[in-house]
Structures are given as structure tokens and as C-alpha cells.
Tab-separated table of C-alpha atoms in Angstrom:
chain	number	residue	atom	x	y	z
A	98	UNK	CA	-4.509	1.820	31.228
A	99	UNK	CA	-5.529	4.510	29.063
A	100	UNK	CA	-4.554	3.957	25.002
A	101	UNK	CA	-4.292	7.704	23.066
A	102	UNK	CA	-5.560	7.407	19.757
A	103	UNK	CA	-4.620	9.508	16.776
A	104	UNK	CA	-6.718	11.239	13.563
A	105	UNK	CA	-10.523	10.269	14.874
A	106	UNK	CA	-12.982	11.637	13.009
A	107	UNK	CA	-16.344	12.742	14.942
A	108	UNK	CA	-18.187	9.613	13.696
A	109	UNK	CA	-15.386	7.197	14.023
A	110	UNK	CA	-15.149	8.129	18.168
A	111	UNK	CA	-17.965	6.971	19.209
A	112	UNK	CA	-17.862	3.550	17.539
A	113	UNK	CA	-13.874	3.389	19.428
A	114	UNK	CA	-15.436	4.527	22.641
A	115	UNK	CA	-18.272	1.828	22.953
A	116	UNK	CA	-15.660	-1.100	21.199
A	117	UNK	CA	-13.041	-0.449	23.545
A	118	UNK	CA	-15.203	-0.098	27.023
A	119	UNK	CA	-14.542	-2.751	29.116
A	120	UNK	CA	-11.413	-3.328	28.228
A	121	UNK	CA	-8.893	-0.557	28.159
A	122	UNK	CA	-10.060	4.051	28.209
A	123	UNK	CA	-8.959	5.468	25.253
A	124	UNK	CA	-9.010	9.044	24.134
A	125	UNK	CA	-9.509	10.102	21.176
A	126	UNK	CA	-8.062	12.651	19.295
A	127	UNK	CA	-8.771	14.553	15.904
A	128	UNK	CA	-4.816	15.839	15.353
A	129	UNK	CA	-2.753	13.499	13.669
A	130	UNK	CA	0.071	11.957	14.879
A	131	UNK	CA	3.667	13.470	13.723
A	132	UNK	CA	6.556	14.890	15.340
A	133	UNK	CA	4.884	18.270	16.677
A	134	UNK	CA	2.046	16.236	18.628
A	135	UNK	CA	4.426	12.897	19.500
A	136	UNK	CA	4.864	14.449	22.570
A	137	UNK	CA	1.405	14.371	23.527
A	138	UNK	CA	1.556	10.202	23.872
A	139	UNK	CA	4.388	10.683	26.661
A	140	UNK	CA	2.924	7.879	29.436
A	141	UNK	CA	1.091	6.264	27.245
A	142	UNK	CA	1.986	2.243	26.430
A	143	UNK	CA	-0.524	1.555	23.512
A	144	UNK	CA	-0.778	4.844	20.763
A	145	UNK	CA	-3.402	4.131	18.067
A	146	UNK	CA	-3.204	5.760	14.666
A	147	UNK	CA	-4.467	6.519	11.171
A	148	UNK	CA	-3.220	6.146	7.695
A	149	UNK	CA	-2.129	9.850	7.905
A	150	UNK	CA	-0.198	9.781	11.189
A	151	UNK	CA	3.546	10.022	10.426
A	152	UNK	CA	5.633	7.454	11.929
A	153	UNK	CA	8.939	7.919	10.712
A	154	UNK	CA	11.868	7.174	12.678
A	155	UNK	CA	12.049	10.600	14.900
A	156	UNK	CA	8.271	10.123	15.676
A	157	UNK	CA	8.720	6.572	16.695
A	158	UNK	CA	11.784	7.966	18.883
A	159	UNK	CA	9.603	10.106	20.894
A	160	UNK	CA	6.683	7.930	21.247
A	161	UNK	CA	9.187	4.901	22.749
A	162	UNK	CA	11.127	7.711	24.704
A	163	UNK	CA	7.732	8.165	26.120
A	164	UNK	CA	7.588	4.807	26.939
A	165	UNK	CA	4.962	3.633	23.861
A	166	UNK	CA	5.787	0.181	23.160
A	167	UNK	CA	3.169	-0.548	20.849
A	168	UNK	CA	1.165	1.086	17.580
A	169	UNK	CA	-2.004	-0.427	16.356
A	170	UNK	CA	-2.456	1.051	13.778
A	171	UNK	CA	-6.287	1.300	12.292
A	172	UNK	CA	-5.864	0.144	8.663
A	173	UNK	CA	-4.111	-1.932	6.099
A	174	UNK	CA	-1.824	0.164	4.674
A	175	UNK	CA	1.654	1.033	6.354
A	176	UNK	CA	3.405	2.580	4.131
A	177	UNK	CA	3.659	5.862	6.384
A	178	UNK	CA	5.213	3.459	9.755
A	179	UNK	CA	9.238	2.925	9.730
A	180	UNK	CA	8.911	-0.665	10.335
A	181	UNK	CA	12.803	-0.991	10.709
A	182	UNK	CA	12.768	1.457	13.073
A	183	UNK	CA	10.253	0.225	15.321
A	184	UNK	CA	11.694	-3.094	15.166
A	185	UNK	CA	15.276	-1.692	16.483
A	186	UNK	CA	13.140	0.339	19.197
A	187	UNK	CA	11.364	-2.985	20.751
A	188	UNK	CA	7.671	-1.604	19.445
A	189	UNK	CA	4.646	-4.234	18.366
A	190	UNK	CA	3.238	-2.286	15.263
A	191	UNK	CA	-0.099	-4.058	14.553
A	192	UNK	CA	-2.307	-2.988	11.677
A	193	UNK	CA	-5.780	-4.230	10.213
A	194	UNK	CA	-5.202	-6.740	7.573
A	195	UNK	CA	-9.047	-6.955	6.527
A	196	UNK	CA	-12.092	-4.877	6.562
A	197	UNK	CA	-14.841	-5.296	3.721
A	198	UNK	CA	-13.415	-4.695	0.344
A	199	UNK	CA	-16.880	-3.934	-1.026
A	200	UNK	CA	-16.516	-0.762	0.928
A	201	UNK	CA	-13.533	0.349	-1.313
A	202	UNK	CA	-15.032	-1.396	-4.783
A	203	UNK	CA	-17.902	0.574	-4.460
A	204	UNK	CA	-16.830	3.528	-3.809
A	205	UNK	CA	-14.285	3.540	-6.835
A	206	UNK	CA	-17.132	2.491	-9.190
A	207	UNK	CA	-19.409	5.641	-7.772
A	208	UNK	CA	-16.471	7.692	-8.933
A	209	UNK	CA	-15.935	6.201	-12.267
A	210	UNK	CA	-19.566	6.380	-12.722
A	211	UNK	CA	-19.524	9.873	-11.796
A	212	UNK	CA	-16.841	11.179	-13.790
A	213	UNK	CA	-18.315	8.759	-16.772
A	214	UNK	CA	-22.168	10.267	-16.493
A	215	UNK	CA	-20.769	14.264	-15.621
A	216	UNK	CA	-22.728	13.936	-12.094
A	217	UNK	CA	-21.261	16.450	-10.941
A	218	UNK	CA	-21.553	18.927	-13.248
A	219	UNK	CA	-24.807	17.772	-13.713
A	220	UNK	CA	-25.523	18.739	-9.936
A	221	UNK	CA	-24.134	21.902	-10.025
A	222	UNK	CA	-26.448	23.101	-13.334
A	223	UNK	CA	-29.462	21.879	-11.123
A	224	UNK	CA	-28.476	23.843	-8.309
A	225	UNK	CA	-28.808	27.138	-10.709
A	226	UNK	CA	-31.805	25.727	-12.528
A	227	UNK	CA	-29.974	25.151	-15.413
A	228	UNK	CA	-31.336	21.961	-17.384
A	229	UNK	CA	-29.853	21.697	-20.232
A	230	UNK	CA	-27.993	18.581	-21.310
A	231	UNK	CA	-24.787	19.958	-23.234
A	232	UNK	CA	-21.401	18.368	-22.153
A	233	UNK	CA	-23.033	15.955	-19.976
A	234	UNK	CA	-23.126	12.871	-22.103
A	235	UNK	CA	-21.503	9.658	-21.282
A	236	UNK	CA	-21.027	6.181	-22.132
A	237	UNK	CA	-22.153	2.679	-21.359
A	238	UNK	CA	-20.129	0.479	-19.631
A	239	UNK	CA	-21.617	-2.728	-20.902
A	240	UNK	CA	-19.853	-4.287	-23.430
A	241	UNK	CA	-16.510	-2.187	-22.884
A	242	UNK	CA	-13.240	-3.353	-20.977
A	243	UNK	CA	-12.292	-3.036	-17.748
A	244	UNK	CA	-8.516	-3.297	-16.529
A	245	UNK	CA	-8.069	-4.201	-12.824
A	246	UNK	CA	-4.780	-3.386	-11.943
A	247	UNK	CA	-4.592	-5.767	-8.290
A	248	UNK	CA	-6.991	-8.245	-7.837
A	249	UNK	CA	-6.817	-8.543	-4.481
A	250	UNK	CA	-10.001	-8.711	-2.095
A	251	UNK	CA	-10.644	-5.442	-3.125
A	252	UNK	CA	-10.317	-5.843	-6.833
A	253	UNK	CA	-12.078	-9.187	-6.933
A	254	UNK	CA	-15.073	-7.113	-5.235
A	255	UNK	CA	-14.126	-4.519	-8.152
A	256	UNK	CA	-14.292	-6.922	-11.016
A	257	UNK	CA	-17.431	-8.280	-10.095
A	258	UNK	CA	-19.283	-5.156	-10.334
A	259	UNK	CA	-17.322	-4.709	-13.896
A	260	UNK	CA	-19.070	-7.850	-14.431
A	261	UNK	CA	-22.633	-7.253	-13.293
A	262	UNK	CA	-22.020	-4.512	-16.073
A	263	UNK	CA	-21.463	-6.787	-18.390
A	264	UNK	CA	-17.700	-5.617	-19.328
A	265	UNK	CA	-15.213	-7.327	-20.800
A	266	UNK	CA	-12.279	-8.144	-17.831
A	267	UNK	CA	-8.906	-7.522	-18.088
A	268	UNK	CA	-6.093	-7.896	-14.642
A	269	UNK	CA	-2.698	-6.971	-13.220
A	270	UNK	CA	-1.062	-8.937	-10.702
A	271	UNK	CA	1.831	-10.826	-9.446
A	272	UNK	CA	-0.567	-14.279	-9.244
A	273	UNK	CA	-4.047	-14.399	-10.626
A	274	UNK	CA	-7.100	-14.529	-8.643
A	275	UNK	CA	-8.969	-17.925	-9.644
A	276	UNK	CA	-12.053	-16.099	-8.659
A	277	UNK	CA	-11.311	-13.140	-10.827
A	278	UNK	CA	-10.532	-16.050	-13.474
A	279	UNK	CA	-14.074	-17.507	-13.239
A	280	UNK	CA	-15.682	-14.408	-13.826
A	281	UNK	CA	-13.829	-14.335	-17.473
A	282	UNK	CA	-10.622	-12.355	-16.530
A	283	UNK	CA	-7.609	-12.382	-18.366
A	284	UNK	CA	-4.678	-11.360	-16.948
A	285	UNK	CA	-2.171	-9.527	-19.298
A	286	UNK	CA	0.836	-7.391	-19.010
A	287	UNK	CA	0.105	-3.964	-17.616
A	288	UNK	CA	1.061	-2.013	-20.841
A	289	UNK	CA	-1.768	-3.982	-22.713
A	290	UNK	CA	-4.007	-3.985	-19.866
A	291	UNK	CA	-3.399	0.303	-19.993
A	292	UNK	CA	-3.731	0.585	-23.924
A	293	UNK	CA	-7.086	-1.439	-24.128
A	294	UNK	CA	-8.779	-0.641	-21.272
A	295	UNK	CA	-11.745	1.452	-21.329
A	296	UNK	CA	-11.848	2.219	-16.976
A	297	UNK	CA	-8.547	1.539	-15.588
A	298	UNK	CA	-9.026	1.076	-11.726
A	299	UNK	CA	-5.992	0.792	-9.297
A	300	UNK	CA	-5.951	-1.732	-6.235
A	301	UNK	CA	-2.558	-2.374	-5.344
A	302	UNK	CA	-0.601	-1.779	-2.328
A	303	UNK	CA	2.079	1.353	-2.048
A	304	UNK	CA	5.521	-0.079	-1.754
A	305	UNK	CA	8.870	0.656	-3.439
A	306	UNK	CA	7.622	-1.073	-6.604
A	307	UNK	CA	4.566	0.269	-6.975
A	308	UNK	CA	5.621	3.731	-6.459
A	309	UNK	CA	4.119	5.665	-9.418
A	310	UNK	CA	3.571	2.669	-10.692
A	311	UNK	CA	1.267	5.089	-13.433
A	312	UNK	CA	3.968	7.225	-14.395
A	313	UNK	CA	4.121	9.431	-17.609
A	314	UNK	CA	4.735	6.319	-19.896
A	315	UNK	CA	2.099	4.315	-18.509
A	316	UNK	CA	-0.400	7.322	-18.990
A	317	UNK	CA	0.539	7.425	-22.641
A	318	UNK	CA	0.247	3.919	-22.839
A	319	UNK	CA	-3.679	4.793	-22.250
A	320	UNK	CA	-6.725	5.252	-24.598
A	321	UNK	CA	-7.353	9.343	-24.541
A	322	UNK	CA	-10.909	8.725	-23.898
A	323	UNK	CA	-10.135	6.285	-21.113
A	324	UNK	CA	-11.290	6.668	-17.058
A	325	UNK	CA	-8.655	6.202	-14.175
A	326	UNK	CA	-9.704	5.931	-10.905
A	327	UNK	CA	-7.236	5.736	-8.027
A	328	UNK	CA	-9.187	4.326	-4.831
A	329	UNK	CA	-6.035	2.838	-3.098
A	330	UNK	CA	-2.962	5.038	-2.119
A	331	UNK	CA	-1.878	8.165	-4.009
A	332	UNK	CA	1.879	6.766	-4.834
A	333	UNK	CA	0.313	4.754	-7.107
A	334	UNK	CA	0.307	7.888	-9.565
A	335	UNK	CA	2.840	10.596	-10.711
A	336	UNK	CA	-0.089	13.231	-10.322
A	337	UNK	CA	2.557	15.985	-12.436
A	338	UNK	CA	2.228	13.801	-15.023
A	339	UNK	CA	-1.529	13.269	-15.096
A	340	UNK	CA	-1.965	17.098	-14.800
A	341	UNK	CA	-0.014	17.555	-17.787
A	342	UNK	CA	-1.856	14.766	-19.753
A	343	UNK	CA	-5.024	16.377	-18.394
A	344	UNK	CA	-3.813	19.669	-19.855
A	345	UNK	CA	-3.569	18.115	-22.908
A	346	UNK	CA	-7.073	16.933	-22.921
A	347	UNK	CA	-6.984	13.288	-22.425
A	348	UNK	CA	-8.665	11.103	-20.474
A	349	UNK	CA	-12.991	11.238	-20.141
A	350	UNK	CA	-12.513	11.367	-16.764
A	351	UNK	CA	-10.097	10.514	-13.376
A	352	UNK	CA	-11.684	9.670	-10.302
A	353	UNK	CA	-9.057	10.208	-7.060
A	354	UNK	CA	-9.594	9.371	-3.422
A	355	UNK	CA	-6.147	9.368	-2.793
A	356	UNK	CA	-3.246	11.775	-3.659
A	357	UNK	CA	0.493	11.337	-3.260
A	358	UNK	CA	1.094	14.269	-0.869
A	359	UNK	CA	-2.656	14.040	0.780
A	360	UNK	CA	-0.588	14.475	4.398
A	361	UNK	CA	-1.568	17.512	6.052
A	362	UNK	CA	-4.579	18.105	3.872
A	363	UNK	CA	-7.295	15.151	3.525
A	364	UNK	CA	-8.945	14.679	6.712
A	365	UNK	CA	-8.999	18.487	7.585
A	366	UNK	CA	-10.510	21.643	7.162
A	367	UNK	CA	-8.303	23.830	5.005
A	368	UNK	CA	-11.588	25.539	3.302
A	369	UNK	CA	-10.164	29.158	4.612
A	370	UNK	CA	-6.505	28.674	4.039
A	371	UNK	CA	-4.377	29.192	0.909
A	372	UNK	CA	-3.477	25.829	-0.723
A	373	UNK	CA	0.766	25.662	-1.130
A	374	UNK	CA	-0.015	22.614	-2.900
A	375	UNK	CA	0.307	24.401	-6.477
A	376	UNK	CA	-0.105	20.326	-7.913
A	377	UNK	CA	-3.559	19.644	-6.405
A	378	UNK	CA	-4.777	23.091	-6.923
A	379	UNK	CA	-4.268	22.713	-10.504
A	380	UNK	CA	-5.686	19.010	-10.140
A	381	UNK	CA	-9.003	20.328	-8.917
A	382	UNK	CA	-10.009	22.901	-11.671
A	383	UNK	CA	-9.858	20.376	-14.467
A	384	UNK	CA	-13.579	19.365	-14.907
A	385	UNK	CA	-13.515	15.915	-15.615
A	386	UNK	CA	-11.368	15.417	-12.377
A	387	UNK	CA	-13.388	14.427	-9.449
A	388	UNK	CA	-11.363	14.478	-6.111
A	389	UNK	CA	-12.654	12.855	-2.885
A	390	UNK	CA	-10.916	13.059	0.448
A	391	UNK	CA	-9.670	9.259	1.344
A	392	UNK	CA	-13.200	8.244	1.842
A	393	UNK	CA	-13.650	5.205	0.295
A	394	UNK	CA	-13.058	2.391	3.041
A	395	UNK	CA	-15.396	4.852	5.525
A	396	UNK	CA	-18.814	2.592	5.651
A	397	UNK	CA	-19.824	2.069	9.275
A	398	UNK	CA	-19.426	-1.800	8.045
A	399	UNK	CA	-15.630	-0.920	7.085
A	400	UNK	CA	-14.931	0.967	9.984
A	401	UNK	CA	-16.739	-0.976	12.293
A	402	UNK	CA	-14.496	-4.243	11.469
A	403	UNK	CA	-11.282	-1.841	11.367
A	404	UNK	CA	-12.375	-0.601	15.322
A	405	UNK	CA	-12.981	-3.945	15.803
A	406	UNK	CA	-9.280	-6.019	14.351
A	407	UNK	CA	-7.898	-2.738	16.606
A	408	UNK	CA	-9.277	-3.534	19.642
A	409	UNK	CA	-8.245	-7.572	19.074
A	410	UNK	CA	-5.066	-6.413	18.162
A	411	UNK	CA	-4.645	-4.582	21.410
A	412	UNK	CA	-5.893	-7.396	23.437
A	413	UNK	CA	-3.581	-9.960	21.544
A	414	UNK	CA	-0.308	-7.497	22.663
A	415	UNK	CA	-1.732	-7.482	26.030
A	416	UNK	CA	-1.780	-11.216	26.093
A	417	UNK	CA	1.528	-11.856	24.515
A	418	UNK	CA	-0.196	-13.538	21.308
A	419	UNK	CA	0.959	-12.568	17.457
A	420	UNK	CA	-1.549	-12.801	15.104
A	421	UNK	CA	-1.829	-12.326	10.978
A	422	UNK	CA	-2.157	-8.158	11.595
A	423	UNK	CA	0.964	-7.929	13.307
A	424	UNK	CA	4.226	-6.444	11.204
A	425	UNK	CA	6.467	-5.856	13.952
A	426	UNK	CA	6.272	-8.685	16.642
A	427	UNK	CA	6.367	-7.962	20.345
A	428	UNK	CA	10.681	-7.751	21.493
A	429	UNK	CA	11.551	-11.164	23.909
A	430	UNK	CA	11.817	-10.013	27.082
């Protein structure tokens, strides 16, 4: 049985190739999954896909027309899968519901760091021979305040970096992490954790009430010389409101591997095309903006455990077995 998988990038392919031999063929594909390139998964049981596949409820129409009955789905988030859908359609929608979180905490504290220390700006002045140290300076982390807003697995791994630094802890969540605790975190209401934080750092999950969940009064509710990085899902932020507190000058810096319409752009090549996107465009040409393109889970430790919870998943379905990554359970019968 062959499985069709959806949005592979060239170095995640051969990692799915070598995990999944033995068990089931799988081709891989670089186009992502939506309702021009459903039809291509006609005949095929299993589909895999990425966080940018669209899975609404047409797409999920055509895929179980085609006689799909189940989507495993290669990472945590699902906010782009109809899950109601599916259900009424019979599918098993599996997804990964753990991969290293250091991955992700890392990455967001290279791109606070960067937009804190003008790295790149810095960079491009070298690349011209240009030395000189104007506009690049910074500020120490040690000793200021750090708001974590979800202390997850991910923000745990956050907060313990903001600790190494020696900053002063400050978190967001619906129950408090006893870890995060121990390290000296207090957990507050998110308008204090926004006015006193010095790097703001978002690791919550995109649902209905998180949506913009930093929306034009939360960004007031921030320190003008404040850093916001957004490592998790690009919902998370009204970006027409950050551009127009960027316009006005605030913020040090904002550090974004996510964006709320990302669909159709991150992940491809669009370096000879005209950007539509008249939001991002303007995004971009702020410099102390630093945009990244959904990068920050993609270690080959992150995406090996991803390939690896995929290909369980798959074998699980095949076997009739549920598991803790499944959202959609197999239909009886």
C-alpha cells in the first residue's frame, strides 16, 4: 500500500523514505495539499500532510471520495484540519502530539537575540565592509523580565533559557507549570505579564480563544522598548495592528516565524513573484522586524521524532489501536 504524502521538503524526504521502508511506500511530494491537488490522493487510503496543507471540509470531501480514510498529519498543530468534518466522513486524523520542545525554545531565543543585538543588520554592514557600530547596540538580558505567555513543554524549555540568563520570570496560562514554578515563575494576568515584560514570547496553541490573542490592546498594553517574538502559530497576532504600532516606532524588536496568512507563501519559492500580501510586505521593510519562514521546530532531532510519531501513527490505524495523537478516532465498522 502506497501512503502519498503532502508539503516534503528536500531534507525532510529522505528521513520519510528510510522511516517508512519496511513497512508501507510512500511518495513524497513538495505541493501542498488543498483543493487544486486533492485530486492527486484519488486511490490512496493513508494521505500524510503538513501544517500548511488545507483540510477544510471540500478537501476532506475529495480525499474520502477518493477513498482516503485516514490523515496523519506530521505535527502538533491542527488548526488548518476540519475535525468535524472528518469525523462525519468516517476519517482517522492522527497528528504528532510531541517532538522536542527545545527545538522551538531555541529557535525563538536566536530570534529575540537577534532582533535584541541588530545581527542582522550587523551582517549585512559586514558584507559591504562597513564596520562601524552605529544603531547596532542592544541590551542585556540578565536581570530583565521575561513574560512566557504558555508554559507548555515548549515554554518550560523557553523559561529555562530566560533563566540561564538570569531574568526575572513572569507566565500565562490556564494552570501553572510546577516546573516553570521552581525556576521562580510567577504567573500573572496577561495584561501585567504584557506591561512589565521586557521579551514577551508566545507558546500557546491557535484555537478560537487564542485567536489574536495579541490584538491592538494587548500591544498597547506593552513597554515601547519591549521584544515580541511569535515562534508558535501566526493567529496568535493581529499583524495590522503590529504594523501600525511598528509604524509608530515601538517595540526594540519582533521576532516572527509564523504569520497569520503564511498559506501559500512560507515553505515556497516566491523570490521572483510579486507579493499580493500588501500586510507582510510592509512587515518585512521595518528593520527591527526579523521574519523567518516556520522554521523553528525543523532540527533533524524535531523532525526526526515527528517522521517517527507518523509512521507509529500509521501503524496504530493499520492495527486498529488509538493512541494519545489521535483527534479523530477510526469509524466502528
Amino acid at each position: 500500500m502506497e501512503i502519498v504524502a503532502f508539503g516534503v521538503q528536500a531534507d525532510e524526504k529522505p528521513l520519510l523514505e528510510k522511516a517508512f521502508a519496511g513497512h508501507h511506500d510512500i511518495r513524497c511530494l513538495d505541493v501542498f495539499l488543498n483543493e487544486d491537488t486533492a485530486p492527486i490522493a484519488v486511490g490512496h487510503d493513508i494521505v500524510c500532510t503538513s501544517v500548511n496543507c488545507e483540510l477544510g471540509e471540500n478537501v476532506l470531501r475529495t480525499l474520502g471520495a477518493g477513498g482516503t480514510r485516514m490523515i496523519a498529519q506530521r505535527s502538533t498543530g491542527f488548526n488548518n484540519i476540519d475535525l468535524t468534518a472528518a469525523e462525519e466522513l468516517g476519517m482517522t486524523i492522527a497528528r504528532v502530539s510531541y517532538y522536542s520542545p527545545y527545538s522551538v525554545a531555541e529557535f525563538a531565543w536566536a530570534l529575540g537575540m537577534a532582533v535584541n543585538r541588530r545581527i542582522v543588520r550587523a551582517c549585512n554592514r559586514t558584507r559591504d565592509f562597513d564596520f562601524r557600530l552605529d544603531g547596532l547596540m542592544g541590551r542585556d538580558m540578565h536581570g530583565r523580565t521575561a513574560g512566557v505567555l504558555g508554559t507548555g513543554k515548549i515554554g518550560e524549555a523557553f523559561a529555562r533559557i530566560a533563566h540561564g540568563f538570569g531574568m526575572e520570570l513572569l507566565g500565562w496560562d490556564v494552570a501553572e507549570n510546577p516546573a516553570c514554578v521552581d525556576l521562580g515563575m510567577t504567573y500573572v494576568a496577561k495584561e501585567r505579564l504584557l506591561a512589565e515584560s521586557d521579551l514577551v514570547s508566545l507558546h500557546v496553541p491557535l484555537m478560537p480563544a487564542t485567536q489574536h490573542l495579541i490584538d491592538a490592546v494587548a500591544l498597547k498594553t506593552m513597554k515601547d522598548d519591549a521584544i515580541l517574538v511569535n515562534s508558535s502559530r501566526g493567529g496568535l497576532i493581529d499583524t495590522m495592528a503590529l504594523v501600525a504600532e511598528l509604524r509608530e516606532g515601538r517595540f526594540t524588536g519582533v521576532g516572527l516565524d509564523v504569520y497569520e496568512a503564511e498559506a501559500g507563501l512560507f515553505f515556497l519559492d516566491k523570490s521572483l513573484e510579486a507579493i499580493e500580501d500588501d500586510t507582510l510586505a510592509r512587515l518585512v521593510t521595518f528593520p527591527n522586524v526579523l521574519v523567518t519562514s516556520h522554521q523553528a521546530y525543523y532540527t533533524v532531532d524535531a523532525v526526526t521524532q515527528i517522521i517517527d510519531a507518523t509512521v507509529r501513527n500509521v501503524l496504530d490505524y493499520k492495527a486498529g489501536r488509538g493512541s494519545e495523537n489521535v483527534l479523530v478516532p477510526r469509524a466502528a465498522g
